[in-house]
Coordinates of C-alpha atoms in Angstrom, one line a residue:
Chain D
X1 CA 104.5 81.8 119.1
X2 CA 101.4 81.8 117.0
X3 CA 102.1 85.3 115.5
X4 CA 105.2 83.6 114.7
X5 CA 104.1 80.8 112.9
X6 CA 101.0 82.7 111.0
X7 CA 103.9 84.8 109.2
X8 CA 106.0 81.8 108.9
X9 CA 103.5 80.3 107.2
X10 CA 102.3 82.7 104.9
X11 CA 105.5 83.7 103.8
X12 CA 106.7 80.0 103.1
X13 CA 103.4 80.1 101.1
X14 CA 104.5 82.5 99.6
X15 CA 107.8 80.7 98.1
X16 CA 106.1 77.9 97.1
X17 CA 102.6 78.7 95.6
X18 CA 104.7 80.8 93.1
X19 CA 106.5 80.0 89.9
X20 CA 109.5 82.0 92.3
X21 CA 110.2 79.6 95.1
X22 CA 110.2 76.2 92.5
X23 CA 112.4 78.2 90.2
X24 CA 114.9 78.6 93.1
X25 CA 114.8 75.0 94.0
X26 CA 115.3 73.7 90.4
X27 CA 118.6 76.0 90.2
X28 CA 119.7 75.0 93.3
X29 CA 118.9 71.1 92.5
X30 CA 120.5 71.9 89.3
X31 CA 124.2 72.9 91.1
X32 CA 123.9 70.6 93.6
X33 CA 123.5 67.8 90.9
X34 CA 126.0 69.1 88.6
X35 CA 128.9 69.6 91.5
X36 CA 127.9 66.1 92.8
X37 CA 128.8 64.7 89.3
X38 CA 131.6 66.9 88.6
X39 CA 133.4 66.7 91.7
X40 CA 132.0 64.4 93.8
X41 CA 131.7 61.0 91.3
X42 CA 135.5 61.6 89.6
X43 CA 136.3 58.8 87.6
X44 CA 139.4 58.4 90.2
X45 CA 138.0 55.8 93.3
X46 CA 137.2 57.5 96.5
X47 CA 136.3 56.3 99.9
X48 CA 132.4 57.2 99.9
X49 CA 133.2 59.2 103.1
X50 CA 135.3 61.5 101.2
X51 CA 132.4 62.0 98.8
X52 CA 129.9 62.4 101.1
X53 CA 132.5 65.1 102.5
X54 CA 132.7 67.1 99.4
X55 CA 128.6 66.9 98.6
X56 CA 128.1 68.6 101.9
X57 CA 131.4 71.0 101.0
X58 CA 129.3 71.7 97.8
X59 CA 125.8 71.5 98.8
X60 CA 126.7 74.2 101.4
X61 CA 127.8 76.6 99.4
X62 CA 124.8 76.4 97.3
X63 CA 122.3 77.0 100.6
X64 CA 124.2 79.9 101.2
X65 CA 124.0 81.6 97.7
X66 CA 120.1 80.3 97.9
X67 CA 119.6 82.1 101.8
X68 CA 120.6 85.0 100.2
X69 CA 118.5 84.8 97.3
X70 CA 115.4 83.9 99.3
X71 CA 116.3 86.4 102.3
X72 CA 116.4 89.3 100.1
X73 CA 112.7 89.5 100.0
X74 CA 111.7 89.3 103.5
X75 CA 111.1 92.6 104.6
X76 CA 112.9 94.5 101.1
X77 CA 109.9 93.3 99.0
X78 CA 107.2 94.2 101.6
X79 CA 108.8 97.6 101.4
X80 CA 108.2 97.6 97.8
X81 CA 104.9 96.5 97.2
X82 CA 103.6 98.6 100.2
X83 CA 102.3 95.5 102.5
X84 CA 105.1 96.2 105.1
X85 CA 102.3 98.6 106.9
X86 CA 100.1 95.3 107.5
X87 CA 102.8 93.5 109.5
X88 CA 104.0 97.3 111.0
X89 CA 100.2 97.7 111.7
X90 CA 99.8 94.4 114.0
X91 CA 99.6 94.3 116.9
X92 CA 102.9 91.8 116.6
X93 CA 106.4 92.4 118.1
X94 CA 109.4 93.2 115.8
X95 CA 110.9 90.4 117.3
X96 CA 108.0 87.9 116.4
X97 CA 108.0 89.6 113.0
X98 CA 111.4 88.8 112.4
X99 CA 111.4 85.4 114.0
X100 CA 108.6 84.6 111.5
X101 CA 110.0 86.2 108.5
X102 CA 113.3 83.8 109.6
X103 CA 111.7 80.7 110.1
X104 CA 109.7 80.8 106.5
X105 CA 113.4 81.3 105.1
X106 CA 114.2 78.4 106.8
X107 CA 111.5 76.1 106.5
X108 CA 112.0 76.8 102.7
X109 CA 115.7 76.0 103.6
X110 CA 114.4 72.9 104.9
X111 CA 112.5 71.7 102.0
X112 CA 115.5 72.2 99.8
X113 CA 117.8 70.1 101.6
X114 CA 115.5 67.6 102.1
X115 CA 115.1 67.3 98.0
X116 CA 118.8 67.1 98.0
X117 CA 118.8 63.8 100.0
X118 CA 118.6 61.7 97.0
X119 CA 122.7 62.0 96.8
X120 CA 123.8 61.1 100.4
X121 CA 121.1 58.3 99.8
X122 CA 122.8 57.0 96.5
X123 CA 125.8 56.9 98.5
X124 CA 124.6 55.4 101.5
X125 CA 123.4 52.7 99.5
X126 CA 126.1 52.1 96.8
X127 CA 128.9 52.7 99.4
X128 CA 129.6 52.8 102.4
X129 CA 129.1 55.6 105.0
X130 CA 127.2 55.9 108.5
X131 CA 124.3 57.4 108.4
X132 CA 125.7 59.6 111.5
X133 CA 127.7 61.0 109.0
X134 CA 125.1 61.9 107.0
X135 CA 122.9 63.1 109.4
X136 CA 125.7 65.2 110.8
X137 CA 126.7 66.6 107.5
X138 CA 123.0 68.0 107.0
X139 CA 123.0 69.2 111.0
X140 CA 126.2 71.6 109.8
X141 CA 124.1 72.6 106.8
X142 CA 121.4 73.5 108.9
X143 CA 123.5 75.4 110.9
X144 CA 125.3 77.2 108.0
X145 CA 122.1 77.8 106.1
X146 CA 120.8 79.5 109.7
X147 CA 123.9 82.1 110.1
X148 CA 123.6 82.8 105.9
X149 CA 119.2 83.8 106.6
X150 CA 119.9 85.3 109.5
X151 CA 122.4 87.6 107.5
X152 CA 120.0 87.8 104.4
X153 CA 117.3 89.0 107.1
X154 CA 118.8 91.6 108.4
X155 CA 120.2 93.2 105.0
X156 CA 116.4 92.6 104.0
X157 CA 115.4 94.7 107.6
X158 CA 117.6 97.5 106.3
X159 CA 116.9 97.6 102.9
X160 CA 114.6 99.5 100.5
X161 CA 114.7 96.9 97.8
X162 CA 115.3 93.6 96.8
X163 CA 118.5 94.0 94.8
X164 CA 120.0 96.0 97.8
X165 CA 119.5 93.8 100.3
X166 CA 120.9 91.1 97.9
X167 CA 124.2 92.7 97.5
X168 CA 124.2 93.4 100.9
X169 CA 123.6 90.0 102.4
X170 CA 125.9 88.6 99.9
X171 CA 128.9 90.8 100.6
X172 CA 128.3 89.6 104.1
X173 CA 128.1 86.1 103.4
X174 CA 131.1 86.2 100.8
X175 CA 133.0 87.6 103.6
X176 CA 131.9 85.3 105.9
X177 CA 132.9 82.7 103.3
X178 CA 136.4 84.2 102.6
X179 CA 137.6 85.2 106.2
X180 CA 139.9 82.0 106.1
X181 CA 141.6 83.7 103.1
X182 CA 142.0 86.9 104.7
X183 CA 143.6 85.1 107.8
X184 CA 146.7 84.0 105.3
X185 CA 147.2 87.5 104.5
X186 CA 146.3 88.9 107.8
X187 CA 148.7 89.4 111.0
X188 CA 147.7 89.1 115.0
X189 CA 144.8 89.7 116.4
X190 CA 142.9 89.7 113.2
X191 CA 144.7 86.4 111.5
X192 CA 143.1 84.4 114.6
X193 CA 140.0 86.4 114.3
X194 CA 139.4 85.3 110.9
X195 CA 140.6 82.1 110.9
X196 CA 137.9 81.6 113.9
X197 CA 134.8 83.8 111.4
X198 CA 135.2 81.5 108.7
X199 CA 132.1 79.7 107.5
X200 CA 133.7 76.7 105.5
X201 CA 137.2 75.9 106.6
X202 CA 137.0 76.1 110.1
X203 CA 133.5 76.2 111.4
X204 CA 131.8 73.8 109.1
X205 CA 134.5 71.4 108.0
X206 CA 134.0 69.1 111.1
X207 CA 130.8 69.0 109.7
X208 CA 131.2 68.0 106.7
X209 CA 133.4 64.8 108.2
X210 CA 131.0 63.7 110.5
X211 CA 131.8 65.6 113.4
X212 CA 130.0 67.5 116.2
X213 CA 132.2 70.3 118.0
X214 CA 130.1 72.4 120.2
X215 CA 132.2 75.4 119.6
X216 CA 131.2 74.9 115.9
X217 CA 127.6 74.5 116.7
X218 CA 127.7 77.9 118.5
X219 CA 129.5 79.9 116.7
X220 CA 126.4 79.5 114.0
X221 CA 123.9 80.0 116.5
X222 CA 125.9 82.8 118.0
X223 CA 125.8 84.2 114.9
X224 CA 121.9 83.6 114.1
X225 CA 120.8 85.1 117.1
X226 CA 123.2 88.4 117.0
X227 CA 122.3 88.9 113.4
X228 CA 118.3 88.6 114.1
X229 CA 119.2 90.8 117.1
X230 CA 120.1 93.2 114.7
X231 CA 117.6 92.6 112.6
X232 CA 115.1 93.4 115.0
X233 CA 117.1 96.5 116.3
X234 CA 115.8 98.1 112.5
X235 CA 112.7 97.4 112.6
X236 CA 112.4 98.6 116.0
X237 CA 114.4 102.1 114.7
X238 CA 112.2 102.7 111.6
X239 CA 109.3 103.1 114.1
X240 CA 111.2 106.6 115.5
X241 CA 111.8 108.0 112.2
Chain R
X1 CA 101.2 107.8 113.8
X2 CA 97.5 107.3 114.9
X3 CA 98.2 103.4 112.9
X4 CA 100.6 102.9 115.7
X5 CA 103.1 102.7 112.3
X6 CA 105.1 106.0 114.4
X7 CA 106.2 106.2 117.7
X8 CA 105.2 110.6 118.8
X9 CA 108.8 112.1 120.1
X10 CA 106.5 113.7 122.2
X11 CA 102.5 114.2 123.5
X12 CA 100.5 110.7 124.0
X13 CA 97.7 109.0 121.4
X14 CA 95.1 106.7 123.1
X15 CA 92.1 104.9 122.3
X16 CA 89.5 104.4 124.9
X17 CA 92.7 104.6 127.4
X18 CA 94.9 102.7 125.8
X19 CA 98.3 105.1 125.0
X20 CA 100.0 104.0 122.3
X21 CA 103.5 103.7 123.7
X22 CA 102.7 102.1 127.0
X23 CA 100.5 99.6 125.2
X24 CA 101.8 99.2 121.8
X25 CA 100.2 96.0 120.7
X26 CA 97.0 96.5 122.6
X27 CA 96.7 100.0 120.8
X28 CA 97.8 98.3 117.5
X29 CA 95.2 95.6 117.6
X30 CA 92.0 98.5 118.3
X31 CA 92.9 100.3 115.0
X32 CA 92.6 99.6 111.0
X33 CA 94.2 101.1 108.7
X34 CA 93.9 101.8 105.1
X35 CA 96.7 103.5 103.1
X36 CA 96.2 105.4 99.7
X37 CA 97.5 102.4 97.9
X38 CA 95.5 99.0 99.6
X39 CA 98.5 96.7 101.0
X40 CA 97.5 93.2 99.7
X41 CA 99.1 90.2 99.0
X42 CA 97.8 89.6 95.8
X43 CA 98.9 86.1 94.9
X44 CA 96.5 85.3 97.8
X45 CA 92.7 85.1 97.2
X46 CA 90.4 88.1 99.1
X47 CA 89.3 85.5 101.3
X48 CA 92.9 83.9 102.1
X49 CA 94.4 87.3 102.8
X50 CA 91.3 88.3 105.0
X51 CA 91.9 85.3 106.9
X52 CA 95.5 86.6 106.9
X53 CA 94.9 90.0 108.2
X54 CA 92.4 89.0 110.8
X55 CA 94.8 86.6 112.7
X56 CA 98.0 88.7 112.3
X57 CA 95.4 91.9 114.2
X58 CA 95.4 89.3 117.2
X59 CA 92.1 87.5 116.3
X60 CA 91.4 83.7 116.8
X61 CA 91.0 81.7 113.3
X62 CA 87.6 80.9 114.6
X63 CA 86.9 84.8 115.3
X64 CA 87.9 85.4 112.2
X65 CA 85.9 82.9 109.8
X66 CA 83.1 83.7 112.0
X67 CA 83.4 87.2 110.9
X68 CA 84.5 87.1 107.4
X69 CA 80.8 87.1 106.0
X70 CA 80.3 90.0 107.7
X71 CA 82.8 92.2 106.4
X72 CA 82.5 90.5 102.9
X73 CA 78.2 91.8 103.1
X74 CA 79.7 95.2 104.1
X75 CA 82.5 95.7 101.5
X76 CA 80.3 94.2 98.6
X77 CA 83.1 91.5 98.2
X78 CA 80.8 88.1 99.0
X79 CA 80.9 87.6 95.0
X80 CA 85.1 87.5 94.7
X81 CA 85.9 86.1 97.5
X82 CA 87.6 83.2 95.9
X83 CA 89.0 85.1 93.4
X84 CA 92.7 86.1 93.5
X85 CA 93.8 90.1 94.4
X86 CA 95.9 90.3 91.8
X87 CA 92.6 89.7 89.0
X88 CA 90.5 92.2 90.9
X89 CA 90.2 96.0 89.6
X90 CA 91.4 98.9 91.0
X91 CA 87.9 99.4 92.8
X92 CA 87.5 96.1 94.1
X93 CA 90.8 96.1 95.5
X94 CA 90.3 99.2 97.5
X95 CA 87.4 97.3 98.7
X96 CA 89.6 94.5 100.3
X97 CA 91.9 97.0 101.4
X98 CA 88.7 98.4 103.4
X99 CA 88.0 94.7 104.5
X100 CA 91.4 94.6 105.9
X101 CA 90.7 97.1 108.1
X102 CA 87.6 95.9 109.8
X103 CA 88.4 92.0 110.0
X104 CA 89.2 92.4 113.2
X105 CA 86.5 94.3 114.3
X106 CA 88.7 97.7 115.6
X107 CA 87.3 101.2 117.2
X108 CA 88.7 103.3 114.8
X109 CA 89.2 102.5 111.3
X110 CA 91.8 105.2 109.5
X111 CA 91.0 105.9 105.6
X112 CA 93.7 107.7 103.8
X113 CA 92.0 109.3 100.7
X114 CA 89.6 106.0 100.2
X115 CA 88.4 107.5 96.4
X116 CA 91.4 108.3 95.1
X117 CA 92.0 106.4 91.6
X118 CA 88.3 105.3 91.6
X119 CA 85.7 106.0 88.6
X120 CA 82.6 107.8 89.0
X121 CA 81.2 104.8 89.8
X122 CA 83.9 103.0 91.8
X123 CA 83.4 106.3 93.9
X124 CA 79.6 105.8 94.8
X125 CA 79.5 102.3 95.3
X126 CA 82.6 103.6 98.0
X127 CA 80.6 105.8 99.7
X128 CA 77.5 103.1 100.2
X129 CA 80.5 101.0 101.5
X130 CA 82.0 103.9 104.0
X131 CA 78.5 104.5 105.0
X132 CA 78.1 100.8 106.1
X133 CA 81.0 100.9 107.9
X134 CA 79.9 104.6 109.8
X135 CA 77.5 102.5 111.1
X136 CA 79.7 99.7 112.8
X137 CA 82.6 101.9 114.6
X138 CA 84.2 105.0 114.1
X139 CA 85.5 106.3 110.7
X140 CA 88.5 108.7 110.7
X141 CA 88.8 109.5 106.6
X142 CA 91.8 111.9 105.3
X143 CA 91.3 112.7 102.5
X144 CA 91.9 116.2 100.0
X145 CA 89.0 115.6 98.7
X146 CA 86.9 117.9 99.9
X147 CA 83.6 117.4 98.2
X148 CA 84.2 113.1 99.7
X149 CA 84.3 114.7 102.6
X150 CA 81.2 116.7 102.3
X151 CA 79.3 113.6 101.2
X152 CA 80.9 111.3 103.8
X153 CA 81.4 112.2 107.3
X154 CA 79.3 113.8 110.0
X155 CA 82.5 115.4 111.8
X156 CA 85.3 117.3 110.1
X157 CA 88.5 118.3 111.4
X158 CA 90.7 121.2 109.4
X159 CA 94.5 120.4 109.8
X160 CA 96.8 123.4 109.1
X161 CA 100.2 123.3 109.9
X162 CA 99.9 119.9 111.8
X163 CA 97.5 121.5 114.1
X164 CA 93.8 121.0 114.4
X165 CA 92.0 124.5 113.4
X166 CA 88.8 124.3 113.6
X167 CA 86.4 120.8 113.9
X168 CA 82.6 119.9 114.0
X169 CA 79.8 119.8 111.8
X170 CA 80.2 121.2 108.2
X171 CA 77.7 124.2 108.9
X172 CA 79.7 125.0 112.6
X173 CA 82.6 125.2 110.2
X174 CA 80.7 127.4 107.9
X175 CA 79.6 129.2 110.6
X176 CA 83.5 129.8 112.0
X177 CA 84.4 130.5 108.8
X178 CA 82.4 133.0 108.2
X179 CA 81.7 135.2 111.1
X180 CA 83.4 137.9 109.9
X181 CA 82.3 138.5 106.4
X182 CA 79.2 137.9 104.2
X183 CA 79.6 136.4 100.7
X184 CA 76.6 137.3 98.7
X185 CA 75.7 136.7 94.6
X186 CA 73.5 139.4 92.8
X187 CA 71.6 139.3 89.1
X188 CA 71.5 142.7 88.3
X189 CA 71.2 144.9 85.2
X190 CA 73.5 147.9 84.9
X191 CA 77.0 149.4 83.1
X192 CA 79.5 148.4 84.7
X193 CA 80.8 151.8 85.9
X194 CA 77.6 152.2 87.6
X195 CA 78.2 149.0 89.6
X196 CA 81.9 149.9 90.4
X197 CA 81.1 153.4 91.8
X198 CA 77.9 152.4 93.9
X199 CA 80.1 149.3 95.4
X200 CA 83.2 151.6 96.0
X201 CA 80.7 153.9 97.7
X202 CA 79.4 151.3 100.6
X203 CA 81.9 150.7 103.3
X204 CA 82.7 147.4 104.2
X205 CA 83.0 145.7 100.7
X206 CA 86.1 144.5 100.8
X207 CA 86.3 142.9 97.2
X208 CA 83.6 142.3 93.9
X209 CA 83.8 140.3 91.0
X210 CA 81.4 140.8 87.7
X211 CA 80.5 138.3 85.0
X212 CA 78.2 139.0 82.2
X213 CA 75.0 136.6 81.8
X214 CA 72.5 136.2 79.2
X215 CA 70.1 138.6 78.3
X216 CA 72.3 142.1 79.1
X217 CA 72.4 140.9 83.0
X218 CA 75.2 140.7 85.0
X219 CA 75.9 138.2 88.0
X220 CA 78.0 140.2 90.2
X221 CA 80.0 138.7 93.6
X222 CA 80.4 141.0 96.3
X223 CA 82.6 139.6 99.7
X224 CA 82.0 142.1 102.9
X225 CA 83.6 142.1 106.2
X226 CA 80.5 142.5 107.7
X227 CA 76.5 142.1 107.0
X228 CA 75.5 145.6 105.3
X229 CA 73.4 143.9 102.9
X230 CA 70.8 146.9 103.4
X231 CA 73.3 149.4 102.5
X232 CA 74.5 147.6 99.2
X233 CA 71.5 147.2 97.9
X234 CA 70.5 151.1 98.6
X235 CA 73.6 152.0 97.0
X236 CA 73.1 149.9 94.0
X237 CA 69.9 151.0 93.9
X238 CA 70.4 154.8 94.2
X239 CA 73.3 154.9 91.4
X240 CA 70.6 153.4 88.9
X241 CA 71.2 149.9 89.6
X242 CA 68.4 147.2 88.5
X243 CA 68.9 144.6 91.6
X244 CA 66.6 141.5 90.5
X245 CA 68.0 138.8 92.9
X246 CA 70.4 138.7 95.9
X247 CA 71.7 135.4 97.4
X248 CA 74.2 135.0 99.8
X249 CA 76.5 132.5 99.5
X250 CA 75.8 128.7 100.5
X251 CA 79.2 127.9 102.1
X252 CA 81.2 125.0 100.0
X253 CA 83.7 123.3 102.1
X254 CA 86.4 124.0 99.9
X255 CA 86.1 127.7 100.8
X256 CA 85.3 126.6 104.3
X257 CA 88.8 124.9 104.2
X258 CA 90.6 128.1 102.9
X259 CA 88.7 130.6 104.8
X260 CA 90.0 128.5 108.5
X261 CA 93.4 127.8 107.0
X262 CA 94.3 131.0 105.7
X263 CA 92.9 132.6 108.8
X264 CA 94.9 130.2 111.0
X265 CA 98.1 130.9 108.9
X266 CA 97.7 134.5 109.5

């Protein structure tokens, strides 16, 4: 655990002692802001629930494009600028490496939904909404966010550079995102397979409504942990090259 | 694969009876390593990344600070340790990259071509530093630079093909490299022809080379496959020959190298 957390740490040091990490957040802040206004606050009255709803619909699609932005560096950039033979070097597991490289992502993950509490707040306290909801809303982003860096991590674990592992993780992702379209077009088995792989309408809507389904909650982790699996599964190959 | 970086398809590499497969980490945590190109974070400061490295070799934070001055008094690095990596010169940089390597107080430290990139004076302030360390725990240096070499180490081992060839002090080397020939360097004063048909006459000299000096002398480079210094210089002498010096060769590692290697390859 502590060869965990001393990678953790440095890398989530690493996001924000830089002009990178804050630059992220302010884009982020920025869509999450301008979607809240432009979607959320409509001029049209709305039960506060049903904006809360459609913040979380929004601010989870902005984590994901943000895990994949701040995933693509994990491993990709250590590649590049030569370091990856310090953490190859240790005497630490590929697992721990890639538990640690995933929980910096996610601690960053953390810090930028945290900054994004200022909307829920507003309407928590101009309207009127549970704070379950609320705290079940940022539960599902969690969860979202988790399945989106573990995705990111592994295209970073099999990729030689940044920009690959970008376009990599994101074609993922986007799929992941757009399964519940290809379900429409799809026939049996796959129309119920993709209906059941789809981020947004099916896995995180209960979320975003203020409620828990276990199924939903493991289906993210399910696919965390197979996706770190993998993750691992490279690191542990490039050693037999 | 001696980092632990590879895993061998096939044989076994251990250190003091640790193998590298069966204990991975243990292995792992008894070696540092310093590639061509230093890896450093360099938005970190020396002393921030040393700290770093230290803990991610297995070391305690403690063990660590207690140990940083240390390796900062060895690597000449006391002076920058606040300052930030990516500030530091190419020199100084290598010189972290070394301090990485030791932090954590391993039995072999691996230096891959330590000089290269380094100015004159970069280079001997390097070798003060690789000294230090000879001192501390074992140095394993790969480098192409044979003259570093020379200068550096007290052991050398010839690769050639993958394959140890030879290994031991510079002047066992010589010695194996040399066992069946004699190089030798003459001043001597002469036409050419002269030179050509006494040397063509003694059996045993297998090639010669002849440059003119100052003063109507000639140096002239004679390699035999065996010592029959006697008879050269008797056949020199007898076709008119004026021999005023004969020298044989001190043995430069560089023809050490090729002399094993090309031997090996044969």
């Amino acid at each position: 655990m502590r060869g965990i957390l001393l990678v953790a740490r440095r890398d989530f040091a690493a996001y924000v002692n830089t002009i990178w990490g804050w630059l992220i957040i302010a884009v982020a802040l920025f869509l999450d802001g301008v979607l809240f206004h432009a979607l959320a606050l409509t001029s049209t009255a709305q039960y506060s629930a049903d904006v809360l709803s459609k913040f979380f619909f929004n601010s989870g699609g902005v984590a994901l494009g943000v895990g994949v932005v701040v995933t693509m560096r994990l491993f990709a950039e250590e590649r590049q600028t030569g370091t990856m033979v310090l953490l190859e070097s240790s005497p630490l597991s590929d697992r721990q490496l890639v538990l640690g490289k995933y929980l910096s992502a996610m601690m960053f993950m953390t810090l930028l939904h945290v900054l994004t509490a200022y909307m829920p707040a507003m309407i928590f306290v101009n309207g009127k909404v549970g704070i379950e909801q609320i705290a079940v809303g940022y539960l599902g982003i969690m969860l979202m966010s988790s399945a989106g860096v573990a995705i990111g991590t592994w295209a970073s674990s099999v990729s030689r550079n940044q920009i690959l592992a970008a376009v990599l993780g994101g074609m993922l992702v986007l799929l992941f995102v757009l399964c519940h379209w290809l379900a429409k077009v799809s026939d049996a088995p796959f129309k119920e397979l993709f209906a059941n792989m789809a981020f947004y309408a099916k896995q995180f809507a209960p979320f975003e409504d203020g409620r828990v389904n276990t199924e939903n909650v493991f289906y993210f982790l399910s696919v965390t942990f197979g996706f770190l699996t993998l993750a691992t599964q490279a690191l542990t190959a490039r050693r037999w090259e | 694969m001696l980092a632990g970086l590879v895993i061998p398809t096939a044989g076994t590499v251990t250190i003091n009876g640790t193998d590298l497969v069966a204990a991975n980490a243990e292995f792992r945590s008894q070696i540092g390593y310093l590639p061509e190109d230093p890896p450093l974070y360099r938005e970190m400061t020396v002393s921030e990344f040393l700290l770093y490295v230290g803990q991610l070799k297995g070391r305690s934070e403690a063990a660590v600070v207690a140990e940083l001055p240390r390796v900062l008094e060895t690597c000449q690095l006391a002076h920058v340790q606040h300052r930030v990596i990516q500030e530091l010169s190419h020199g100084y940089r290598k010189r972290v990259g070394i301090a990485q390597a030791i932090i954590h107080r391993p039995q072999l430290v691996i230096l891959d071509e330590p000089i290269s990139g380094l100015d004159p004076k970069q280079i001997v302030e390097m070798r003060q530093v690789v000294r230090a360390l000879g001192k501390q725990c074992t140095v394993l240096i790969s480098s192409h630079i044979l003259a570093e070499i020379s200068e550096t180490c007290d052991r050398i081992l010839v690769l050639n093909g993958g394959r140890i060839v030879a290994q031991g002090q510079e002047s066992e080397l010589a010695a194996a490299a040399h066992t069946a020939g004699t190089r030798l360097t003459l001043q001597i004063r002469a036409d050419r022809s002269l030179v050509e048909g006494a040397l063509r006459s003694v059996s045993g000299v297998q090639k010669w080379d002849v440059a003119e000096e100052p003063g109507g002398l000639l140096k002239l480079h004679v390699a035999m496959d065996s010592d029959q210094r006697e008879s050269l210089v008797a056949a020199l002498v007898t076709a008119g020959v004026g021999v005023r010096r004969m020298v044989e060769d001190e043995s430069e590692l560089e023809s050490i190298f090729l002399g094993l290697t090309q031997g090996a390859s044969a």
